[in-house]
mmCIF file of C-alpha atoms in Angstrom:
data_model
loop_
_atom_site.group_PDB
_atom_site.id
_atom_site.type_symbol
_atom_site.label_atom_id
_atom_site.label_comp_id
_atom_site.label_asym_id
_atom_site.label_seq_id
_atom_site.Cartn_x
_atom_site.Cartn_y
_atom_site.Cartn_z
ATOM 1 C CA MET F 1 -6.571 -26.076 34.018
ATOM 2 C CA ALA F 2 -8.416 -23.534 34.287
ATOM 3 C CA GLU F 3 -7.246 -20.289 35.468
ATOM 4 C CA GLN F 4 -9.857 -19.332 37.397
ATOM 5 C CA LEU F 5 -13.225 -21.131 38.486
ATOM 6 C CA LYS F 6 -16.358 -19.461 39.578
ATOM 7 C CA LEU F 7 -17.577 -21.686 41.385
ATOM 8 C CA GLY F 8 -21.974 -21.311 42.777
ATOM 9 C CA PHE F 9 -23.313 -22.586 46.117
ATOM 10 C CA VAL F 10 -27.106 -22.063 47.031
ATOM 11 C CA PRO F 11 -26.299 -20.600 50.761
ATOM 12 C CA LEU F 12 -26.955 -23.949 53.111
ATOM 13 C CA LEU F 13 -25.349 -26.088 55.932
ATOM 14 C CA ASP F 14 -24.486 -28.909 53.031
ATOM 15 C CA CYS F 15 -22.025 -26.359 51.512
ATOM 16 C CA ALA F 16 -19.244 -26.699 53.586
ATOM 17 C CA PRO F 17 -17.117 -28.938 51.479
ATOM 18 C CA LEU F 18 -16.589 -25.894 49.251
ATOM 19 C CA VAL F 19 -16.799 -23.368 51.912
ATOM 20 C CA VAL F 20 -13.619 -25.708 53.606
ATOM 21 C CA ALA F 21 -12.171 -26.612 50.257
ATOM 22 C CA ARG F 22 -11.348 -22.338 49.881
ATOM 23 C CA GLU F 23 -11.391 -21.370 53.278
ATOM 24 C CA GLN F 24 -8.837 -24.104 54.024
ATOM 25 C CA GLY F 25 -6.505 -23.701 50.952
ATOM 26 C CA LEU F 26 -7.733 -27.534 49.796
ATOM 27 C CA PHE F 27 -8.100 -25.955 46.102
ATOM 28 C CA ARG F 28 -4.759 -23.865 46.660
ATOM 29 C CA GLU F 29 -2.740 -26.797 47.223
ATOM 30 C CA GLN F 30 -4.616 -28.545 44.024
ATOM 31 C CA GLY F 31 -3.421 -25.520 41.924
ATOM 32 C CA LEU F 32 -6.720 -24.029 41.607
ATOM 33 C CA ASN F 33 -7.899 -20.772 42.070
ATOM 34 C CA VAL F 34 -11.920 -20.922 42.752
ATOM 35 C CA VAL F 35 -14.194 -17.629 43.577
ATOM 36 C CA LEU F 36 -17.137 -18.710 44.771
ATOM 37 C CA SER F 37 -21.155 -17.601 44.106
ATOM 38 C CA ARG F 38 -23.625 -17.384 45.978
ATOM 39 C CA GLU F 39 -26.752 -17.976 44.406
ATOM 40 C CA ALA F 40 -30.656 -17.001 45.513
ATOM 41 C CA SER F 41 -32.300 -19.996 44.243
ATOM 42 C CA TRP F 42 -31.047 -23.523 42.114
ATOM 43 C CA SER F 43 -32.853 -22.419 39.014
ATOM 44 C CA SER F 44 -30.063 -19.535 39.136
ATOM 45 C CA ILE F 45 -27.079 -21.895 39.306
ATOM 46 C CA ARG F 46 -28.359 -23.956 36.342
ATOM 47 C CA ASP F 47 -29.187 -21.323 34.591
ATOM 48 C CA LYS F 48 -25.460 -19.856 35.240
ATOM 49 C CA LEU F 49 -24.136 -22.964 34.740
ATOM 50 C CA ASN F 50 -25.679 -23.223 30.753
ATOM 51 C CA TYR F 51 -24.491 -19.882 30.403
ATOM 52 C CA GLY F 52 -20.866 -20.251 30.610
ATOM 53 C CA LEU F 53 -21.362 -18.299 34.277
ATOM 54 C CA LEU F 54 -20.250 -20.377 36.265
ATOM 55 C CA ASP F 55 -17.574 -23.659 35.922
ATOM 56 C CA GLY F 56 -19.206 -26.179 37.873
ATOM 57 C CA ALA F 57 -21.435 -25.843 41.891
ATOM 58 C CA GLN F 58 -23.000 -27.491 44.455
ATOM 59 C CA MET F 59 -26.373 -28.819 42.981
ATOM 60 C CA LEU F 60 -29.915 -31.090 44.369
ATOM 61 C CA ALA F 61 -28.662 -34.777 43.483
ATOM 62 C CA PRO F 62 -31.510 -34.871 41.197
ATOM 63 C CA MET F 63 -30.216 -31.481 39.033
ATOM 64 C CA PRO F 64 -27.916 -33.356 36.753
ATOM 65 C CA LEU F 65 -30.085 -35.788 35.914
ATOM 66 C CA ALA F 66 -32.931 -33.393 35.038
ATOM 67 C CA ALA F 67 -31.049 -31.005 33.337
ATOM 68 C CA THR F 68 -29.248 -33.515 31.031
ATOM 69 C CA LEU F 69 -32.925 -35.014 30.222
ATOM 70 C CA GLY F 70 -34.372 -31.432 29.516
ATOM 71 C CA LEU F 71 -36.831 -31.374 32.102
ATOM 72 C CA GLY F 72 -38.238 -28.228 33.326
ATOM 73 C CA SER F 73 -35.123 -26.502 30.901
ATOM 74 C CA PRO F 74 -33.444 -26.798 27.739
ATOM 75 C CA ALA F 75 -31.629 -29.816 27.643
ATOM 76 C CA LEU F 76 -27.589 -28.774 29.793
ATOM 77 C CA PRO F 77 -26.188 -32.372 29.453
ATOM 78 C CA SER F 78 -24.396 -32.213 32.813
ATOM 79 C CA CYS F 79 -22.028 -35.231 34.785
ATOM 80 C CA ILE F 80 -21.597 -35.237 38.921
ATOM 81 C CA LEU F 81 -18.214 -35.853 39.474
ATOM 82 C CA LEU F 82 -19.083 -36.272 43.336
ATOM 83 C CA SER F 83 -21.520 -36.441 46.157
ATOM 84 C CA LEU F 84 -21.128 -33.612 48.248
ATOM 85 C CA SER F 85 -23.402 -35.174 51.693
ATOM 86 C CA ARG F 86 -26.833 -36.899 52.266
ATOM 87 C CA ASN F 87 -29.908 -36.464 54.608
ATOM 88 C CA GLY F 88 -29.809 -33.299 56.041
ATOM 89 C CA ASN F 89 -34.149 -32.889 55.531
ATOM 90 C CA ALA F 90 -37.039 -32.120 56.643
ATOM 91 C CA ILE F 91 -40.707 -30.681 56.743
ATOM 92 C CA THR F 92 -41.149 -28.161 58.778
ATOM 93 C CA CYS F 93 -45.175 -26.431 59.579
ATOM 94 C CA SER F 94 -45.895 -23.365 60.972
ATOM 95 C CA VAL F 95 -46.030 -23.303 64.738
ATOM 96 C CA PRO F 96 -49.877 -22.854 64.276
ATOM 97 C CA PHE F 97 -50.350 -25.362 61.549
ATOM 98 C CA TYR F 98 -48.316 -28.039 63.339
ATOM 99 C CA GLN F 99 -50.759 -27.630 66.471
ATOM 100 C CA ARG F 100 -53.572 -28.346 64.985
ATOM 101 C CA LEU F 101 -52.209 -31.480 63.598
ATOM 102 C CA HIS F 102 -50.678 -32.462 67.212
ATOM 103 C CA GLU F 103 -54.048 -32.070 68.912
ATOM 104 C CA GLN F 104 -55.666 -34.136 65.697
ATOM 105 C CA ALA F 105 -52.912 -37.120 66.297
ATOM 106 C CA ASP F 106 -53.688 -36.749 70.237
ATOM 107 C CA GLY F 107 -50.722 -35.656 71.184
ATOM 108 C CA GLU F 108 -48.335 -38.291 69.218
ATOM 109 C CA THR F 109 -45.794 -36.645 67.239
ATOM 110 C CA SER F 110 -44.150 -39.207 64.713
ATOM 111 C CA PRO F 111 -44.261 -38.390 60.863
ATOM 112 C CA SER F 112 -46.700 -40.737 60.339
ATOM 113 C CA ALA F 113 -49.613 -39.647 62.804
ATOM 114 C CA LEU F 114 -49.416 -36.206 62.252
ATOM 115 C CA GLY F 115 -49.810 -37.181 58.186
ATOM 116 C CA LEU F 116 -52.790 -39.456 59.442
ATOM 117 C CA ALA F 117 -53.726 -36.014 61.379
ATOM 118 C CA LEU F 118 -53.739 -33.897 58.630
ATOM 119 C CA ARG F 119 -55.014 -35.735 56.350
ATOM 120 C CA GLN F 120 -58.340 -35.869 58.998
ATOM 121 C CA GLN F 121 -58.242 -32.487 58.667
ATOM 122 C CA LEU F 122 -58.169 -32.137 54.825
ATOM 123 C CA PRO F 123 -62.259 -31.766 55.074
ATOM 124 C CA LYS F 124 -61.915 -28.926 57.870
ATOM 125 C CA LEU F 125 -59.443 -26.839 56.188
ATOM 126 C CA GLY F 126 -61.859 -25.496 54.294
ATOM 127 C CA ARG F 127 -58.609 -25.038 51.165
ATOM 128 C CA LYS F 128 -55.878 -26.637 50.299
ATOM 129 C CA PRO F 129 -53.159 -26.431 52.421
ATOM 130 C CA VAL F 130 -50.218 -24.599 51.192
ATOM 131 C CA PHE F 131 -46.951 -26.410 50.955
ATOM 132 C CA ALA F 132 -43.020 -25.285 49.244
ATOM 133 C CA THR F 133 -40.179 -27.302 48.242
ATOM 134 C CA VAL F 134 -37.057 -25.269 47.132
ATOM 135 C CA TYR F 135 -37.307 -26.903 43.264
ATOM 136 C CA PRO F 136 -39.544 -29.283 41.515
ATOM 137 C CA TYR F 137 -36.799 -31.404 40.462
ATOM 138 C CA SER F 138 -35.607 -31.749 43.921
ATOM 139 C CA ASN F 139 -35.890 -34.770 47.357
ATOM 140 C CA HIS F 140 -37.252 -32.379 48.939
ATOM 141 C CA HIS F 141 -40.290 -32.224 46.961
ATOM 142 C CA TYR F 142 -39.988 -36.061 46.066
ATOM 143 C CA LEU F 143 -39.677 -37.052 49.938
ATOM 144 C CA LEU F 144 -42.751 -34.734 50.661
ATOM 145 C CA ARG F 145 -44.543 -36.216 48.205
ATOM 146 C CA ASP F 146 -44.040 -39.468 49.704
ATOM 147 C CA TRP F 147 -44.650 -38.416 53.147
ATOM 148 C CA LEU F 148 -47.834 -37.063 51.707
ATOM 149 C CA GLY F 149 -48.119 -40.436 49.609
ATOM 150 C CA ARG F 150 -48.411 -42.133 52.519
ATOM 151 C CA SER F 151 -51.164 -40.119 54.913
ATOM 152 C CA GLY F 152 -53.250 -41.124 52.612
ATOM 153 C CA ILE F 153 -52.839 -37.756 50.458
ATOM 154 C CA ASN F 154 -52.932 -36.514 47.208
ATOM 155 C CA PRO F 155 -49.595 -35.032 46.428
ATOM 156 C CA ASP F 156 -51.485 -33.165 42.707
ATOM 157 C CA THR F 157 -55.108 -32.841 43.442
ATOM 158 C CA GLU F 158 -55.061 -32.253 47.584
ATOM 159 C CA ILE F 159 -52.192 -30.212 48.123
ATOM 160 C CA GLU F 160 -51.143 -26.180 46.788
ATOM 161 C CA TRP F 161 -47.055 -26.217 46.085
ATOM 162 C CA ARG F 162 -45.116 -23.598 45.990
ATOM 163 C CA ALA F 163 -41.307 -23.067 44.836
ATOM 164 C CA ILE F 164 -39.681 -20.571 47.525
ATOM 165 C CA PRO F 165 -35.838 -20.363 47.347
ATOM 166 C CA PRO F 166 -34.659 -22.068 50.725
ATOM 167 C CA ALA F 167 -33.241 -18.551 52.461
ATOM 168 C CA GLN F 168 -37.145 -17.247 51.784
ATOM 169 C CA MET F 169 -39.058 -20.676 52.934
ATOM 170 C CA ILE F 170 -39.417 -18.938 56.687
ATOM 171 C CA THR F 171 -40.289 -15.100 56.526
ATOM 172 C CA ALA F 172 -43.132 -17.375 53.693
ATOM 173 C CA LEU F 173 -43.842 -19.237 57.056
ATOM 174 C CA ALA F 174 -43.946 -16.990 59.302
ATOM 175 C CA GLN F 175 -46.262 -14.292 56.938
ATOM 176 C CA ARG F 176 -48.849 -17.449 56.787
ATOM 177 C CA GLN F 177 -47.998 -17.660 52.815
ATOM 178 C CA ILE F 178 -46.850 -21.209 53.529
ATOM 179 C CA ASP F 179 -48.281 -24.126 55.867
ATOM 180 C CA GLY F 180 -44.889 -25.816 55.632
ATOM 181 C CA TYR F 181 -42.155 -26.783 53.471
ATOM 182 C CA CYS F 182 -38.974 -28.989 53.035
ATOM 183 C CA VAL F 183 -36.072 -27.553 53.326
ATOM 184 C CA GLY F 184 -32.449 -28.281 54.268
ATOM 185 C CA GLU F 185 -30.405 -27.089 57.306
ATOM 186 C CA PRO F 186 -30.203 -24.708 58.295
ATOM 187 C CA TRP F 187 -34.147 -23.794 58.043
ATOM 188 C CA ASN F 188 -35.540 -26.912 59.476
ATOM 189 C CA SER F 189 -33.620 -25.811 62.626
ATOM 190 C CA LEU F 190 -34.105 -21.963 62.432
ATOM 191 C CA ALA F 191 -37.166 -21.938 61.797
ATOM 192 C CA VAL F 192 -37.832 -23.564 64.859
ATOM 193 C CA LEU F 193 -35.023 -21.527 66.385
ATOM 194 C CA GLN F 194 -36.575 -18.881 65.692
ATOM 195 C CA GLY F 195 -40.232 -19.594 66.974
ATOM 196 C CA HIS F 196 -42.175 -20.074 63.523
ATOM 197 C CA GLY F 197 -42.029 -23.702 62.647
ATOM 198 C CA LEU F 198 -41.911 -27.333 64.019
ATOM 199 C CA ILE F 199 -40.323 -30.022 62.749
ATOM 200 C CA VAL F 200 -43.398 -32.748 61.529
ATOM 201 C CA ALA F 201 -40.967 -35.207 59.680
ATOM 202 C CA PRO F 202 -37.183 -35.789 59.858
ATOM 203 C CA GLY F 203 -36.063 -36.856 56.335
ATOM 204 C CA GLN F 204 -33.493 -39.152 57.743
ATOM 205 C CA GLN F 205 -37.104 -41.684 59.280
ATOM 206 C CA LEU F 206 -38.108 -40.995 56.041
ATOM 207 C CA TRP F 207 -35.251 -42.095 53.836
ATOM 208 C CA PRO F 208 -32.267 -43.363 55.248
ATOM 209 C CA GLU F 209 -29.022 -42.822 53.665
ATOM 210 C CA VAL F 210 -30.072 -40.516 50.710
ATOM 211 C CA PRO F 211 -28.469 -38.400 48.490
ATOM 212 C CA GLU F 212 -28.722 -34.605 48.896
ATOM 213 C CA LYS F 213 -25.853 -32.200 47.175
ATOM 214 C CA VAL F 214 -23.821 -33.149 44.573
ATOM 215 C CA PHE F 215 -21.216 -31.037 42.554
ATOM 216 C CA ALA F 216 -21.592 -30.790 39.031
ATOM 217 C CA VAL F 217 -20.313 -30.055 35.775
ATOM 218 C CA THR F 218 -21.041 -29.796 32.170
ATOM 219 C CA GLN F 219 -20.559 -32.352 30.130
ATOM 220 C CA ALA F 220 -18.733 -30.434 27.631
ATOM 221 C CA TRP F 221 -16.366 -28.783 30.124
ATOM 222 C CA ALA F 222 -15.652 -31.805 31.944
ATOM 223 C CA GLU F 223 -14.131 -33.118 28.494
ATOM 224 C CA GLN F 224 -12.488 -29.523 27.622
ATOM 225 C CA HIS F 225 -10.949 -29.687 31.724
ATOM 226 C CA PRO F 226 -10.034 -33.119 32.175
ATOM 227 C CA GLU F 227 -6.862 -32.319 34.586
ATOM 228 C CA THR F 228 -9.398 -29.283 36.323
ATOM 229 C CA ALA F 229 -12.051 -31.955 36.776
ATOM 230 C CA ALA F 230 -9.852 -34.214 38.644
ATOM 231 C CA ALA F 231 -8.286 -31.409 40.600
ATOM 232 C CA LEU F 232 -11.443 -30.008 41.305
ATOM 233 C CA ILE F 233 -12.278 -33.679 42.446
ATOM 234 C CA ARG F 234 -9.387 -34.249 44.946
ATOM 235 C CA ALA F 235 -10.168 -30.695 46.894
ATOM 236 C CA LEU F 236 -13.612 -31.537 46.953
ATOM 237 C CA TYR F 237 -12.854 -35.004 48.696
ATOM 238 C CA GLN F 238 -10.512 -33.931 50.871
ATOM 239 C CA ALA F 239 -12.447 -31.121 52.367
ATOM 240 C CA CYS F 240 -15.935 -34.276 53.080
ATOM 241 C CA GLN F 241 -13.119 -35.983 54.845
ATOM 242 C CA TRP F 242 -12.202 -32.988 57.107
ATOM 243 C CA ILE F 243 -15.352 -32.167 57.860
ATOM 244 C CA SER F 244 -16.159 -35.323 58.754
ATOM 245 C CA ARG F 245 -12.757 -35.449 61.057
ATOM 246 C CA CYS F 246 -13.750 -31.840 62.302
ATOM 247 C CA ASN F 247 -13.361 -32.013 66.399
ATOM 248 C CA ASP F 248 -13.314 -28.254 66.190
ATOM 249 C CA LYS F 249 -17.449 -28.099 64.614
ATOM 250 C CA GLN F 250 -17.080 -24.440 66.293
ATOM 251 C CA ALA F 251 -14.182 -23.588 63.705
ATOM 252 C CA LEU F 252 -16.537 -25.337 60.736
ATOM 253 C CA LEU F 253 -19.860 -22.690 62.382
ATOM 254 C CA GLU F 254 -17.379 -19.753 62.007
ATOM 255 C CA LEU F 255 -16.725 -20.668 58.362
ATOM 256 C CA LEU F 256 -19.988 -21.210 57.366
ATOM 257 C CA ALA F 257 -21.028 -18.489 59.267
ATOM 258 C CA LEU F 258 -18.786 -15.498 57.533
ATOM 259 C CA PRO F 259 -20.510 -12.841 55.489
ATOM 260 C CA PRO F 260 -19.642 -14.493 51.872
ATOM 261 C CA TYR F 261 -21.904 -17.558 52.972
ATOM 262 C CA LEU F 262 -23.952 -17.897 55.116
ATOM 263 C CA ASP F 263 -23.658 -14.911 56.872
ATOM 264 C CA HIS F 264 -21.870 -14.419 60.521
ATOM 265 C CA SER F 265 -25.286 -12.650 61.822
ATOM 266 C CA LEU F 266 -26.764 -15.925 62.223
ATOM 267 C CA LEU F 267 -23.909 -17.757 64.087
ATOM 268 C CA PRO F 268 -25.460 -18.011 67.191
ATOM 269 C CA LEU F 269 -28.250 -19.108 65.508
ATOM 270 C CA LEU F 270 -25.963 -21.735 63.595
ATOM 271 C CA GLU F 271 -24.536 -22.343 67.185
ATOM 272 C CA THR F 272 -27.480 -23.761 69.034
ATOM 273 C CA GLY F 273 -29.014 -25.374 66.008
ATOM 274 C CA TYR F 274 -25.759 -27.248 65.739
ATOM 275 C CA GLN F 275 -26.362 -28.673 69.037
ATOM 276 C CA HIS F 276 -30.176 -29.203 69.175
ATOM 277 C CA HIS F 277 -31.166 -30.244 66.174
ATOM 278 C CA TRP F 278 -27.134 -31.315 64.575
ATOM 279 C CA GLY F 279 -24.861 -32.040 66.400
ATOM 280 C CA SER F 280 -27.235 -34.435 68.623
ATOM 281 C CA ALA F 281 -28.106 -35.725 64.524
ATOM 282 C CA PRO F 282 -32.191 -36.587 64.427
ATOM 283 C CA LEU F 283 -31.232 -34.627 60.509
ATOM 284 C CA HIS F 284 -28.047 -37.419 60.243
ATOM 285 C CA GLN F 285 -26.669 -34.568 57.711
ATOM 286 C CA GLN F 286 -23.170 -37.099 56.823
ATOM 287 C CA PHE F 287 -20.888 -35.241 53.851
ATOM 288 C CA PHE F 288 -18.146 -38.374 54.302
ATOM 289 C CA ASP F 289 -18.038 -42.507 54.614
ATOM 290 C CA ALA F 290 -15.837 -44.992 52.161
ATOM 291 C CA GLN F 291 -19.268 -45.210 49.145
ATOM 292 C CA MET F 292 -21.479 -42.132 49.716
ATOM 293 C CA ASN F 293 -18.688 -39.700 47.723
ATOM 294 C CA ALA F 294 -18.740 -41.674 44.760
ATOM 295 C CA PRO F 295 -21.784 -40.786 42.210
ATOM 296 C CA SER F 296 -22.644 -44.430 41.691
ATOM 297 C CA PRO F 297 -25.411 -44.496 38.587
ATOM 298 C CA LYS F 298 -27.178 -46.762 41.529
ATOM 299 C CA GLN F 299 -27.965 -43.397 43.031
ATOM 300 C CA GLY F 300 -29.722 -42.579 39.796
ATOM 301 C CA GLU F 301 -31.736 -45.100 39.214
ATOM 302 C CA TRP F 302 -33.333 -44.494 42.513
ATOM 303 C CA LEU F 303 -33.923 -40.937 41.167
ATOM 304 C CA ILE F 304 -35.093 -41.906 38.101
ATOM 305 C CA GLY F 305 -37.946 -44.204 40.487
ATOM 306 C CA GLN F 306 -38.699 -40.687 41.840
ATOM 307 C CA MET F 307 -38.992 -38.538 38.792
ATOM 308 C CA LEU F 308 -41.425 -41.467 37.421
ATOM 309 C CA ALA F 309 -43.307 -41.096 40.486
ATOM 310 C CA ALA F 310 -44.360 -37.786 40.138
ATOM 311 C CA GLY F 311 -44.827 -37.764 36.907
ATOM 312 C CA GLN F 312 -41.775 -36.084 35.946
ATOM 313 C CA LEU F 313 -40.912 -38.766 34.007
ATOM 314 C CA GLY F 314 -43.208 -41.155 31.857
ATOM 315 C CA ALA F 315 -42.100 -45.087 31.673
ATOM 316 C CA ALA F 316 -40.022 -44.837 27.957
ATOM 317 C CA ASP F 317 -38.039 -41.795 28.970
ATOM 318 C CA ALA F 318 -37.595 -43.872 32.576
ATOM 319 C CA GLU F 319 -36.035 -46.613 30.558
ATOM 320 C CA LEU F 320 -33.793 -45.043 27.993
ATOM 321 C CA ALA F 321 -32.344 -42.999 30.887
ATOM 322 C CA ASN F 322 -31.543 -45.582 32.908
ATOM 323 C CA ARG F 323 -30.096 -47.364 30.164
ATOM 324 C CA ARG F 324 -28.108 -44.692 28.349
ATOM 325 C CA LEU F 325 -27.811 -41.512 30.406
ATOM 326 C CA LEU F 326 -26.534 -43.113 34.425
ATOM 327 C CA PRO F 327 -22.949 -43.615 33.299
ATOM 328 C CA GLN F 328 -22.865 -39.944 31.539
ATOM 329 C CA VAL F 329 -24.273 -38.740 33.907
ATOM 330 C CA PHE F 330 -23.057 -40.508 37.489
ATOM 331 C CA ARG F 331 -19.391 -40.022 36.518
ATOM 332 C CA ILE F 332 -17.828 -42.761 39.225
ATOM 333 C CA ASP F 333 -14.678 -43.242 35.912
ATOM 334 C CA LEU F 334 -13.651 -39.333 36.578
ATOM 335 C CA PHE F 335 -14.173 -39.741 40.850
ATOM 336 C CA GLU F 336 -11.910 -42.800 40.965
ATOM 337 C CA ARG F 337 -9.176 -41.794 38.217
ATOM 338 C CA ALA F 338 -9.249 -38.681 40.602
ATOM 339 C CA THR F 339 -9.241 -40.638 44.247
ATOM 340 C CA ARG F 340 -6.713 -42.948 42.608
ATOM 341 C CA SER F 341 -4.507 -40.503 41.789
ATOM 342 C CA MET F 342 -4.861 -38.275 45.223
ATOM 343 C CA ALA F 343 -4.219 -41.830 47.058
ATOM 344 C CA SER F 344 -0.780 -42.543 45.301
ATOM 345 C CA GLN F 345 -0.241 -39.503 46.316
ATOM 346 C CA THR F 346 0.068 -39.170 49.877
#
């Protein structure tokens, strides 16, 4: 096994499996010495993995597939060892922009009513609405496009797009640089709690049970370190189980709020946000069940469909990816082998 591993993450609630695996000693139990590296953006994660500065990382579910296909950057054959979470995204608008939509919708608050209100407001704005997502190859991007499309808005011609790292979203919203965004938690709930934004559409209402974050490595790394890859799968799988069974959510939030992760200064807001937005489940963030953690090629088929709909992939490339690449990227074989071994030891 590798003597020391450096794993990347972006400060979001769904980095929890990596934090728990380290802080609860689950990596150590598997013989791994892990350092977690907080990264500012998903492009930083991608580039550092490419240059060997990270051994593996938390990633957006579409990222390893996009990297393997060479979308937006030189091709980097990557593979998913397990799925870390699903759901937890939302579309949030600034308070003045939301109020404008709310008034247009005659007080209705459903995502469909607010989307229709946005379409009706387009001629009155005198400009294109500005929306941000964290990365073009992300479920945030695809979810936002889908909501706009359902509302009769052309996301390619009637919207101005920005790419902004998650932790900078609220500042951009507060400074009126953007009208809205789609991002993962805690950056939707914190916008509400700080008075800068209001949630237009919880992702769960539009796309139930969507895979969100995964743990990925390069294909070359997985081939060179098969035992280490299996140990990582076991540790992170145990961490996902720990989170799902944890009755003391305060203890989990305190782990996440440690300075190397989300920062302790956020703890009071995290506690309030958990009670009002996460614990009562409108965003339905999940980390474990019998099926969700396995990196199924079926997830890849769905993601290819989103890339195709977004114009990021041509029909021929999509067909080729479905036929040849999915088993290389979604390594359900490695996951099943590692977790069978874990089960046999318990």
